[in-house]
Coordinates of C-alpha atoms in Angstrom, one line a residue:
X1 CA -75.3 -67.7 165.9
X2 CA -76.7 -71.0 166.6
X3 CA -79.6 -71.8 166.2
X4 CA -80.1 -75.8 166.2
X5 CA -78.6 -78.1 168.1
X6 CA -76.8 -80.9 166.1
X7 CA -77.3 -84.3 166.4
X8 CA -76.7 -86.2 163.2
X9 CA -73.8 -88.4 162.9
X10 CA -72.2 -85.9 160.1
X11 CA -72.7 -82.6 162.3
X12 CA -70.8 -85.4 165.5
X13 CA -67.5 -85.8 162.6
X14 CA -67.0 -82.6 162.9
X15 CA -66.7 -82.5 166.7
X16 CA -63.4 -82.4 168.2
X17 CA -62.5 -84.3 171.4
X18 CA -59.0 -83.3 173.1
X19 CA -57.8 -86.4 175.5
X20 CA -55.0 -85.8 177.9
X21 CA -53.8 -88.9 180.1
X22 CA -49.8 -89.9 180.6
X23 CA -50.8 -93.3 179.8
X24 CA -49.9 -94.2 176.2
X25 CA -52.5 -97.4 176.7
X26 CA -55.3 -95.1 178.2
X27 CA -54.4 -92.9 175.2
X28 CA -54.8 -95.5 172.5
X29 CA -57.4 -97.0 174.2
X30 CA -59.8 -93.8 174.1
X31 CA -58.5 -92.5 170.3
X32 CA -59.9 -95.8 169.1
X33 CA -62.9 -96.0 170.8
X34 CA -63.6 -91.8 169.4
X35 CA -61.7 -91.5 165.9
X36 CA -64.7 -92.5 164.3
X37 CA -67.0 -90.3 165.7
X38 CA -65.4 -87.2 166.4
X39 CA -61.9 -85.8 165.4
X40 CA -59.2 -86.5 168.1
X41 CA -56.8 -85.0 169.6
X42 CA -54.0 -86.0 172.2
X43 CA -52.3 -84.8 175.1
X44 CA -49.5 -86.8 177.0
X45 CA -49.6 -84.2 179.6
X46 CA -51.1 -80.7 181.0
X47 CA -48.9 -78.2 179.6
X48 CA -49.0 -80.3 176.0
X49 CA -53.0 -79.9 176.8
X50 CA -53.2 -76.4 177.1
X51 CA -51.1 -75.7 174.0
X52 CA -53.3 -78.2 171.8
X53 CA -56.6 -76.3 173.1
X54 CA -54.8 -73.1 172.0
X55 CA -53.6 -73.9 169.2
X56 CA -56.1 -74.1 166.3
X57 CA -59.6 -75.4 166.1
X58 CA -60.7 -75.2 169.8
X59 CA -62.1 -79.0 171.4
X60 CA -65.3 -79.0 172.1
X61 CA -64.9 -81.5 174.9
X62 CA -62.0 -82.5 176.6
X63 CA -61.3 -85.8 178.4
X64 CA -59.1 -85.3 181.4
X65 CA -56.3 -87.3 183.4
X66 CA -56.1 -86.4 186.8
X67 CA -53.1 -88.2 188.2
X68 CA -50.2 -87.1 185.6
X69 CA -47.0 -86.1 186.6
X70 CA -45.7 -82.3 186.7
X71 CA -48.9 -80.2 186.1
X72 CA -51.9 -82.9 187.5
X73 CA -55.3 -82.6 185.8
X74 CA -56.8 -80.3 188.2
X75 CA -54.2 -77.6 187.7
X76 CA -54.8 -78.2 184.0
X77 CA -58.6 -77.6 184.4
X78 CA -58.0 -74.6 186.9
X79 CA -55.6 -73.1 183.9
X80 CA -58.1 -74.3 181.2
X81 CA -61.4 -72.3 183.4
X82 CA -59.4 -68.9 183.5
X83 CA -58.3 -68.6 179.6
X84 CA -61.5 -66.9 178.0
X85 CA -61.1 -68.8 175.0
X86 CA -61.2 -72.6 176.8
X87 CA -63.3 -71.2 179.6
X88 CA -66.7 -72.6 178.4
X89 CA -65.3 -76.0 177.0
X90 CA -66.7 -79.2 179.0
X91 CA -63.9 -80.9 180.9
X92 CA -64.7 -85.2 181.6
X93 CA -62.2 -86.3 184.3
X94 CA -60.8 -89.7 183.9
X95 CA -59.4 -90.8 187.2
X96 CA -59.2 -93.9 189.4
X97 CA -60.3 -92.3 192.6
X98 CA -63.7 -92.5 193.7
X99 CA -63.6 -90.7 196.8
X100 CA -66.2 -88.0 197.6
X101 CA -63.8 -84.8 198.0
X102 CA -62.0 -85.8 194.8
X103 CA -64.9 -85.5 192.7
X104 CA -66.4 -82.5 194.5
X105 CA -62.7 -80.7 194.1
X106 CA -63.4 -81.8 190.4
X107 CA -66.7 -80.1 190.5
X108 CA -65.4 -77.2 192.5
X109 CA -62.8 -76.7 189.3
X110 CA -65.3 -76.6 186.3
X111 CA -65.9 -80.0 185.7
X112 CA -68.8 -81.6 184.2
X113 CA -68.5 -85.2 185.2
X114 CA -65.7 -88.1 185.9
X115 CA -65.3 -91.5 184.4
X116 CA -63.8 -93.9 186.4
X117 CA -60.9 -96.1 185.4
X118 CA -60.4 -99.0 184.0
X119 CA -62.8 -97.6 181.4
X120 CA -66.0 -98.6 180.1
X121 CA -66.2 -97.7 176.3
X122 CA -70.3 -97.8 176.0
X123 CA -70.0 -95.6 179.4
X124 CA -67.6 -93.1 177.6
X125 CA -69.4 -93.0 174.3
X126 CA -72.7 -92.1 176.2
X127 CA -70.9 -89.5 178.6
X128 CA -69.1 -87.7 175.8
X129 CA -72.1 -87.6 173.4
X130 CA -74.2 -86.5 176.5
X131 CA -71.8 -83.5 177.3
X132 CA -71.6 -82.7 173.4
X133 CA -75.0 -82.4 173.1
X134 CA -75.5 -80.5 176.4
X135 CA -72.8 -78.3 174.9
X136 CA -74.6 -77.9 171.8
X137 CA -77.8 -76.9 174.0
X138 CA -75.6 -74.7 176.0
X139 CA -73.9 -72.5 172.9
X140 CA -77.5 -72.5 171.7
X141 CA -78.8 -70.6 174.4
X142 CA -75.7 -68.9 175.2
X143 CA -76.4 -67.8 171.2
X144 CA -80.0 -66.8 171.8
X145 CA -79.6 -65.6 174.8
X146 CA -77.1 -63.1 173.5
X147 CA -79.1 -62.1 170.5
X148 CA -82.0 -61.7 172.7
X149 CA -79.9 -59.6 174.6
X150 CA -78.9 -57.6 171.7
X151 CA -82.4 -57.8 170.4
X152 CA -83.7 -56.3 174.2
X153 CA -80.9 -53.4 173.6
X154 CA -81.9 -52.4 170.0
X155 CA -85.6 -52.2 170.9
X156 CA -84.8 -50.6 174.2
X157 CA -83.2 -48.0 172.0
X158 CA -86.1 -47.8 169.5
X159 CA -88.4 -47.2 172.3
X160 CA -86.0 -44.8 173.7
X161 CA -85.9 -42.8 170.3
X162 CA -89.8 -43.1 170.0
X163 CA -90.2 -41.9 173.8
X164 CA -87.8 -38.9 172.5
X165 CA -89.8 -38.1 169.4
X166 CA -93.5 -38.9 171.5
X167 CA -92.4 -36.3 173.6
X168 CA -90.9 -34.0 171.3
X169 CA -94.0 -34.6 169.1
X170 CA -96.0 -33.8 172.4
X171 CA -94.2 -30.7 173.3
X172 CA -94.8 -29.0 169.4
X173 CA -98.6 -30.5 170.1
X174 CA -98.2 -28.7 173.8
X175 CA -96.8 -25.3 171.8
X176 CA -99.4 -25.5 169.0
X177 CA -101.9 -26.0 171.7
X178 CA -100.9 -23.0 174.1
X179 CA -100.0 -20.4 170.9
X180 CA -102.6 -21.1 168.6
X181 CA -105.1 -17.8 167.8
X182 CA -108.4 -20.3 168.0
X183 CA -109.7 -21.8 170.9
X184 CA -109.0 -25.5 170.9
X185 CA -110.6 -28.1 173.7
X186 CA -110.5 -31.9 174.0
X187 CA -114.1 -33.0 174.8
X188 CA -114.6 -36.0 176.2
X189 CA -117.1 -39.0 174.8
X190 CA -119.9 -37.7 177.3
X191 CA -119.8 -33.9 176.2
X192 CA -117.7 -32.8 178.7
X193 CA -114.7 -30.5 178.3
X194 CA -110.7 -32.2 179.2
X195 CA -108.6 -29.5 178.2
X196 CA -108.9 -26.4 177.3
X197 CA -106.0 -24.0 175.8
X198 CA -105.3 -20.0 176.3
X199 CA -107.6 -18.8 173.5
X200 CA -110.0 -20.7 174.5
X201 CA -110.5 -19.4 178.1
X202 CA -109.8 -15.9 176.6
X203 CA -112.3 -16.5 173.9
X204 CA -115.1 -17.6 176.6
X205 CA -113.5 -15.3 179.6
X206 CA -112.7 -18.0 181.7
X207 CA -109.7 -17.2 183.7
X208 CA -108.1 -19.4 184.1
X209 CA -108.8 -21.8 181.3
X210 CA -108.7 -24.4 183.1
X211 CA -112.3 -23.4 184.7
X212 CA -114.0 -24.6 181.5
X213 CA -112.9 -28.8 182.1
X214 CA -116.0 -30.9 183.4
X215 CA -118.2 -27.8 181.6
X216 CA -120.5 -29.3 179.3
X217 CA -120.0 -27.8 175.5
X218 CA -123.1 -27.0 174.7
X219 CA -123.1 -24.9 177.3
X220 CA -120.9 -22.5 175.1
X221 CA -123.6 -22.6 172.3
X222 CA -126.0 -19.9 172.6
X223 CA -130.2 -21.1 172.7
X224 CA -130.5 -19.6 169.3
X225 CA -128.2 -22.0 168.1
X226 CA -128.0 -24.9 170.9
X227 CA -130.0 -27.0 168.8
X228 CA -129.0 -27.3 165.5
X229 CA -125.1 -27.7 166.9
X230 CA -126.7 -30.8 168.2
X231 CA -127.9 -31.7 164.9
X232 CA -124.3 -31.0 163.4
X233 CA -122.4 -32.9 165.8
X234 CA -124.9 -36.0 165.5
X235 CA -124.9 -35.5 160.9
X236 CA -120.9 -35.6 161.5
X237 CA -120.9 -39.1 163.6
X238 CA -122.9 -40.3 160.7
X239 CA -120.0 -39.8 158.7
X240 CA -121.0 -36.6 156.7
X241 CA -118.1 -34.5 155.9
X242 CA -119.0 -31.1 157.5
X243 CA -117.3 -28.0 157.1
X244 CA -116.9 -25.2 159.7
X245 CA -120.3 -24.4 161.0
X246 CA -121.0 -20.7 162.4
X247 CA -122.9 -20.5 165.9
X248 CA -123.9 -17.8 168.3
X249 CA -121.9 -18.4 171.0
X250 CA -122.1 -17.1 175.2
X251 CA -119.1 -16.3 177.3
X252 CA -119.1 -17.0 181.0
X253 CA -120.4 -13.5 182.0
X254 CA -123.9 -13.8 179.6
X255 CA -122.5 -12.2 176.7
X256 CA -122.4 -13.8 173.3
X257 CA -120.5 -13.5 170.1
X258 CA -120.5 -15.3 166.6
X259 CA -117.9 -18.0 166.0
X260 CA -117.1 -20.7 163.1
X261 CA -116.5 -24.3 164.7
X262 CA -115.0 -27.0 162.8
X263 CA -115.0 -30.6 165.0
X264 CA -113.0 -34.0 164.8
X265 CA -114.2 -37.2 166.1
X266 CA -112.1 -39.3 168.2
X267 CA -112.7 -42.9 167.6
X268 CA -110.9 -46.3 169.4
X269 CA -109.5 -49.4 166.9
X270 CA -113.1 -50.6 167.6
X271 CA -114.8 -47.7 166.0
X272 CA -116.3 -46.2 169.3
X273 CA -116.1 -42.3 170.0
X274 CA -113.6 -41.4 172.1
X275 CA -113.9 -37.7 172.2
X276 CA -113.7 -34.8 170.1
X277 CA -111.3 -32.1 169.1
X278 CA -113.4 -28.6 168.9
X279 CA -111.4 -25.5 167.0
X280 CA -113.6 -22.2 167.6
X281 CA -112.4 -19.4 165.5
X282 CA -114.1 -16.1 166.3
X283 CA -115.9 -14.4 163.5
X284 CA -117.4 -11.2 165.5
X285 CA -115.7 -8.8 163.8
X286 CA -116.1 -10.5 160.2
X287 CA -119.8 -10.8 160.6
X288 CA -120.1 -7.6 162.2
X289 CA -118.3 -6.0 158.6
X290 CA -120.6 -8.7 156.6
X291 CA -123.5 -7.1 158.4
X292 CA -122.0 -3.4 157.8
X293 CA -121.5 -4.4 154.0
X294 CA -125.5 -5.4 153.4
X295 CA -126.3 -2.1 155.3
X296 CA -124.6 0.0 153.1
X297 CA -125.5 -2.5 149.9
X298 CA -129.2 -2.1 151.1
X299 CA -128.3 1.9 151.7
X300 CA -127.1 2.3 148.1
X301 CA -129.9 0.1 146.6
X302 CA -132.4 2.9 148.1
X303 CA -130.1 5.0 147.2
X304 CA -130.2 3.6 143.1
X305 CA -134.6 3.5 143.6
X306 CA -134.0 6.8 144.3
X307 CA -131.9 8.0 141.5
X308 CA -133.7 5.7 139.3
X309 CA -137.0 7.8 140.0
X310 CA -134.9 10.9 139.5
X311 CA -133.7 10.1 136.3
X312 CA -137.6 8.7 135.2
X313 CA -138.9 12.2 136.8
X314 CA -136.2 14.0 134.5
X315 CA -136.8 12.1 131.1
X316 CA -140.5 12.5 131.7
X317 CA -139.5 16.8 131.6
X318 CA -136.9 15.7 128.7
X319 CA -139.9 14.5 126.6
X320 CA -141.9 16.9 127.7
X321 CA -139.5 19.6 126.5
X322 CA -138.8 17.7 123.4
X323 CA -142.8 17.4 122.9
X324 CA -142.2 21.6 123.3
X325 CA -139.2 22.1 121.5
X326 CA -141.3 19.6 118.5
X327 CA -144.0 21.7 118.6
X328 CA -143.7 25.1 120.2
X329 CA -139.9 26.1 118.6
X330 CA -140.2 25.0 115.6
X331 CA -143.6 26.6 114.4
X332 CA -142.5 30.2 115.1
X333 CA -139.0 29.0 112.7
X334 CA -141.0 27.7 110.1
X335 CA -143.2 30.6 110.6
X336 CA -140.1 32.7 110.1
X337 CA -138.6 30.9 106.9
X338 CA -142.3 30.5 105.4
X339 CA -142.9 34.4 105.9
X340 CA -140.0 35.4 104.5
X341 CA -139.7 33.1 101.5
X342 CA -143.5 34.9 100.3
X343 CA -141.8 38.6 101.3
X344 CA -138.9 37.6 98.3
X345 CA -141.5 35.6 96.1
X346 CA -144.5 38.3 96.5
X347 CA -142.2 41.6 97.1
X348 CA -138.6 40.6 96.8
X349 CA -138.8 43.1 92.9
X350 CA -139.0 46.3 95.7
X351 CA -135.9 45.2 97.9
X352 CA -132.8 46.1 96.2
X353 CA -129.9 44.1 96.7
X354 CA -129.3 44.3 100.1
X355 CA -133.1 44.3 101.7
X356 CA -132.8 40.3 99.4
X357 CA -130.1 39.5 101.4
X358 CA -130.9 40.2 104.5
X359 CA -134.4 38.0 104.0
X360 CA -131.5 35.5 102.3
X361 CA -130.0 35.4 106.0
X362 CA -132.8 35.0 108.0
X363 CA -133.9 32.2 105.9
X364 CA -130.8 30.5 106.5
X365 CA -130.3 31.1 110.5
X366 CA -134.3 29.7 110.4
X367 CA -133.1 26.7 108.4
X368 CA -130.1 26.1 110.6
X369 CA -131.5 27.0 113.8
X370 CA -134.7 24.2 112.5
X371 CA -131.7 21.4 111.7
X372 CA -130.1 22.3 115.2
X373 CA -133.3 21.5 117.2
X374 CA -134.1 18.7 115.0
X375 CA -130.3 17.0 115.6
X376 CA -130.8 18.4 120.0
X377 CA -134.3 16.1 119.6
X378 CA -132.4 13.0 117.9
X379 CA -129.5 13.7 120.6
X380 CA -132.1 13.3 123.2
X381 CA -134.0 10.3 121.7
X382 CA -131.1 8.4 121.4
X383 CA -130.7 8.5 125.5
X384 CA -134.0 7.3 126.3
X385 CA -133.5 4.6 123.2
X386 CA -133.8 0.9 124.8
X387 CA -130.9 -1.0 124.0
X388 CA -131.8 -3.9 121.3
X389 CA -128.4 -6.2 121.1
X390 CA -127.8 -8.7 118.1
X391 CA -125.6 -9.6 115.4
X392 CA -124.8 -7.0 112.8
X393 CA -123.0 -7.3 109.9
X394 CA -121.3 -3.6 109.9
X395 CA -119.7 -4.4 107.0
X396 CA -123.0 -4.5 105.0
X397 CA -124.0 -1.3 107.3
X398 CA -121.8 1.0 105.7
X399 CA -122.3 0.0 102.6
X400 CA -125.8 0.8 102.9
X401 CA -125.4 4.1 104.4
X402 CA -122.1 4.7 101.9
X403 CA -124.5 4.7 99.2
X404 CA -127.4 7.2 100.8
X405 CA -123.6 9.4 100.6
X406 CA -123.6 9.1 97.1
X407 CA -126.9 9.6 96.0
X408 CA -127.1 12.8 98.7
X409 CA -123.5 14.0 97.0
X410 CA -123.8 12.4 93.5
X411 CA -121.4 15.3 92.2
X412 CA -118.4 14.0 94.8
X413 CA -116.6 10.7 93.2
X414 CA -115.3 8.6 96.1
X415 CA -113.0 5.8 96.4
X416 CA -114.3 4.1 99.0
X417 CA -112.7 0.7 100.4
X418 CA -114.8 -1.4 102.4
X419 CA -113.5 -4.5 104.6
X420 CA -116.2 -7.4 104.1
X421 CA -117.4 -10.3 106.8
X422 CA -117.2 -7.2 109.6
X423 CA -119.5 -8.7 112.4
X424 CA -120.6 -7.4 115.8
X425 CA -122.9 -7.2 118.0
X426 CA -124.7 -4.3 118.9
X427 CA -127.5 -2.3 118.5
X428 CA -128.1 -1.9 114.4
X429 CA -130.4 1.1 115.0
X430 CA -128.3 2.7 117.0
X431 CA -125.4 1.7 114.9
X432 CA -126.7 2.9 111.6
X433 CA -127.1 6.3 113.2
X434 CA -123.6 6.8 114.4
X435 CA -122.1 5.2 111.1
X436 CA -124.3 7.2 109.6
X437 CA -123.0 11.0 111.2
X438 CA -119.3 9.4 110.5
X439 CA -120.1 9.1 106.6
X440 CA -121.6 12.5 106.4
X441 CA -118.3 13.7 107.9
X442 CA -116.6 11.8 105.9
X443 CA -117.7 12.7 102.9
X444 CA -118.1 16.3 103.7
X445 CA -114.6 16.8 104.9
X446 CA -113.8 15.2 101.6
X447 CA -115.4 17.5 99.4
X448 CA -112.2 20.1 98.8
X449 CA -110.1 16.8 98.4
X450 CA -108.5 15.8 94.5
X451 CA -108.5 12.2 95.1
X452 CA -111.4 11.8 97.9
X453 CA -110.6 8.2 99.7
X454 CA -112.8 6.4 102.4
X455 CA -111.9 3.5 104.5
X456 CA -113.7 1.3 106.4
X457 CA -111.8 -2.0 108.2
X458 CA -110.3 -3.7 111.7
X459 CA -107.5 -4.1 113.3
X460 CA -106.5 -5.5 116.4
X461 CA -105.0 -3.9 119.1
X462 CA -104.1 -5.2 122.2
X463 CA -105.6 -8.1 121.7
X464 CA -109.3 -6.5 120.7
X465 CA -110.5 -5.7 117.6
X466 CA -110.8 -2.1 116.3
X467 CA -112.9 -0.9 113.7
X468 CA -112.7 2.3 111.9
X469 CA -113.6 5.1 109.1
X470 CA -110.4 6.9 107.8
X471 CA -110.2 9.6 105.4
X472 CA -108.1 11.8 103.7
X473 CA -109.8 15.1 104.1
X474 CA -108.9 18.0 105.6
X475 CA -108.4 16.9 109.0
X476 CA -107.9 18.6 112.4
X477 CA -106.0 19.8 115.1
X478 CA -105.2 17.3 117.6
X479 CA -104.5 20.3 120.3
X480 CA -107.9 20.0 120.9
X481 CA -108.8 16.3 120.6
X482 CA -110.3 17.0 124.0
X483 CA -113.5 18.9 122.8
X484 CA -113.3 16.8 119.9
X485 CA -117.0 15.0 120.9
X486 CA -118.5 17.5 122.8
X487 CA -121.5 18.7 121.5
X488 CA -122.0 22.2 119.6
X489 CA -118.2 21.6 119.2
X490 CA -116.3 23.2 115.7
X491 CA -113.1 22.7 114.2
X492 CA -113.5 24.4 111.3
X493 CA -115.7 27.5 110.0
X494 CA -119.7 26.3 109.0
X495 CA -118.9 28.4 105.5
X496 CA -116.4 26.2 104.7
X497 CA -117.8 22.7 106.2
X498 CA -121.6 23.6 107.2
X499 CA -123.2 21.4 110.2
X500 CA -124.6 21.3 113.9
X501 CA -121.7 20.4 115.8
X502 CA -124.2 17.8 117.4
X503 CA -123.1 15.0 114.7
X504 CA -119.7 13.2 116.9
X505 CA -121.7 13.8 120.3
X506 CA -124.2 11.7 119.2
X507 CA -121.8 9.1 118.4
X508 CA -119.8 9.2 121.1
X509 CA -123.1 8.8 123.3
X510 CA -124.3 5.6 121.3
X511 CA -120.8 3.8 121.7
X512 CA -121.1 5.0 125.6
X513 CA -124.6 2.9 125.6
X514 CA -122.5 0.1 123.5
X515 CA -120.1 -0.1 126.7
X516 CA -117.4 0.8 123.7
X517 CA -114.9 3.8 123.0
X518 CA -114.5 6.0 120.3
X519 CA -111.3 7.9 119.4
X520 CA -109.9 9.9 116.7
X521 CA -106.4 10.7 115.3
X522 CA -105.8 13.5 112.6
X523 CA -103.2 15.4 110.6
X524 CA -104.3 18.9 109.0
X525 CA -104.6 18.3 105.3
X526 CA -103.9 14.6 106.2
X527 CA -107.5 13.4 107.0
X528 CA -109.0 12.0 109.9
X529 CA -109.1 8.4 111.1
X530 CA -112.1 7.7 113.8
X531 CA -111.7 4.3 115.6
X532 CA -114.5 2.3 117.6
X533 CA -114.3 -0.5 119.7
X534 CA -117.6 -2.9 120.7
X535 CA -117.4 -5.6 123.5

């Protein structure tokens, strides 16, 4: 496309002037006056005239004979104006008549102008450079005017395509709008409601939803909460980042319900409020379950006072009884076993044989039924025990209590194995008493062993370390692992391994106060292998 109109002598060279006149003078006359110029090309007559301007680079002006024999220079212009590609060229006539109609037939034809004969050469140098640059001006705004034209097209089309997506983007806006679950209105910069969709009439019962533009929407906001929404809306124009606000809320027949509202300003290139877009999600039934949920969590609290007495009124009868049991069992056992020791001292020479043994038996039901209260009282002590967590170095734990074994059993030689740098944390009282009942076991169950072996270490099992106390006594069945810490529970006869039955019931209790676990695998003959695990 063109864009600027030439007018420098070196853009004029490369113009090309066509001039068609019978008269081989004329001809010369003209070529001479041009060839420096403009590049010239000649024409003795029309149909020589037409084939030049077809042939090649087009003219960009052509001077014209009108009296030529055979095809005369109006036929050639009439030819010239209905070929597409010479349609647009300016066509100078050169003629020697001066009459009126001539030239307006001329004009009528396409014409731009006439120069008369004899010719003037500053008068044709003006004309044709006049024309060339009126042609120039013409092609440039044929040009831009085409451009334009196509410019006009493409943007029509853009806007077309943005009309198409505005309104397809308005119709999903339209769907969202009608479908969504929420209430959603368009309030205007004065308060008032513009639009309303489904939910939101359904929401408020106003049918149809319509009813609710020009209502002001703080008339939707219950008294109870009418003023701090104002307080809200005014913290979020100050540019505070808000997030959904819950507010009582009033339908259109009186009633009211909870909802969470969540607001966007509207605001113009210039910064001013243009409205506001309010969502209202209705949180009725999720407040009414909140509320539901502290009922029952203040229900169960006064329901945990009220255990909690319970339990304080029953440890207050557990000491009690263990005050009795101290104090009221025990003296009639001692009683027993002190009586009957004097009747063997004192007259045991007039019992034979089987009058000694009898006392013999009671002596040792006393003692057993004394060491069975006194483990029941140590049982009980350790529930009411407050818990006391630090760190506790069980490996040095065990030994300690390993060697109260041996100086209790300094006959039984044991290997014992201890893992060192075992810390926890827990409580070391408490601990020392169960480490102390799974020693005792230990080494009792031990006693008919060869080669007695005890083993204290961790592992790690599923990710958490496991301490435990193996041995490789006589063992047990594992068909009734289930009893295994149940108290007054025996696996084997108390001739054989004497004891309470009280000793892994009062373990099992302190690792229950721990929050741990104790476990046990066992193979008859094989030994026993007690694990414990501590948080």
């Amino acid at each position: 496309m063109r864009i600027k109109m030439a007018e420098t002598i070196g853009e004029m060279e490369k113009t090309t002037v066509l001039i068609v006149d019978d008269s081989p003078d004329d001809l010369a006359l003209i070529s001479v006056l041009l060839k420096d110029l403009y590049e010239v090309k000649i024409a003795n007559s029309g149909g020589q005239a037409l084939k030049v301007a077809m042939r090649g680079k087009t003219p960009d002006i052509i001077l014209l004979d009108i009296m030529m024999p055979g095809m005369d220079g109006y036929e050639t212009c009439r030819l010239l104006k209905a070929t597409p590609e010479t349609l647009n060229i300016p066509v100078i006539f050169l003629t020697a008549k001066t009459d009126i109609e001539d030239e307006m037939k001329g004009f009528e034809l396409g014409a731009v102008d006439y120069i008369t004969k004899p010719i003037s050469p500053p008068i044709v140098l003006a004309r044709v450079k006049t024309h060339l640059q009126l042609k120039r001006v013409q092609d440039y705004l044929q040009d831009k005017s085409a451009f334009l034209e196509e410019e006009v097209q493409r943007r029509t089309k853009v806007i077309a395509r943005t009309e198409g997506a505005l309104k397809e983007s308005e119709a999903r806006y339209r769907q969202l709008f009608d479908t969504s679950p929420d209430g959603i209105v368009l309030v205007g910069p004065d308060g008032c409601i513009l639009q309303a969709n489904i939910a939101q009439g359904q929401m408020y019962r106003y049918d149809p939803p319509s009813d609710l533009i020009g209502v002001h929407a703080t008339q939707l906001v219950a008294l109870s909460s009418r003023d701090y929404s104002v307080q809200i809306m005014r913290r979020r124009l100050n540019g505070e980042d808000i997030q959904p606000v819950e507010y009582e809320l009033v339908r259109k027949d009186g009633t009211t319900f909870f909802g969470e509202i969540s607001a966007t300003i509207l605001r113009k290139s210039d910064g001013t409020v243009s409205g506001y877009i309010c969502v209202t999600h209705d949180i009725t039934d999720r407040r009414r379950a909140k509320e539901e949920i502290e009922a029952l969590n203040a229900e169960l609290e006064q329901r945990v006072l009220k255990r909690t007495a319970q339990l304080e009124a029953v440890n207050k009868e557990l000491e009690s009884f263990s005050y009795s049991v101290s104090h009221d069992l025990r003296a009639p056992l001692r009683a027993i076993d002190g009586f009957s020791e004097t009747l063997l001292e004192d007259y045991g020479q007039m019992l034979d044989d089987q009058g000694r043994d009898y006392l013999d038996r009671v002596r040792r039901a006393a003692q057993h039924m004394g060491r069975l209260i006194e483990d029941l009282l140590k049982l009980s002590r350790i529930t009411r025990m407050e818990f006391q967590g630090e760190k506790v170095d069980l490996s040095a734990l065990v030994r300690s209590v390993a060697e109260m074994c041996r100086q209790n059993n300094p006959r039984q030689v044991v290997d014992l194995l201890i893992q060192e740098g075992v810390v926890v944390w827990g409580d070391s009282n408490l601990l020392r008493i169960a480490i102390t009942n799974l020693l005792d076991n230990a080494w009792k169950f031990t006693s008919h062993t060869t080669h007695p072996r005890i083993e204290f270490g961790v592992t790690v099992k599923d990710g958490k370390a496991v301490h435990y106390i193996q041995d490789n006594g006589a063992g047990f069945d594992m068909a009734n692992i289930n009893k295994l810490f149940d108290a007054f529970q025996r696996f084997h006869s108390a001739n054989e391994f004497p004891g309470t039955g009280i000793g892994l019931a009062t373990v099992k209790r302190i690792m229950d106060l721990h929050g741990g676990r104790i476990w046990a695998e066992s193979e008859i003959h094989k030994g026993a292998t007690f694990f414990l695990t501590l948080p």
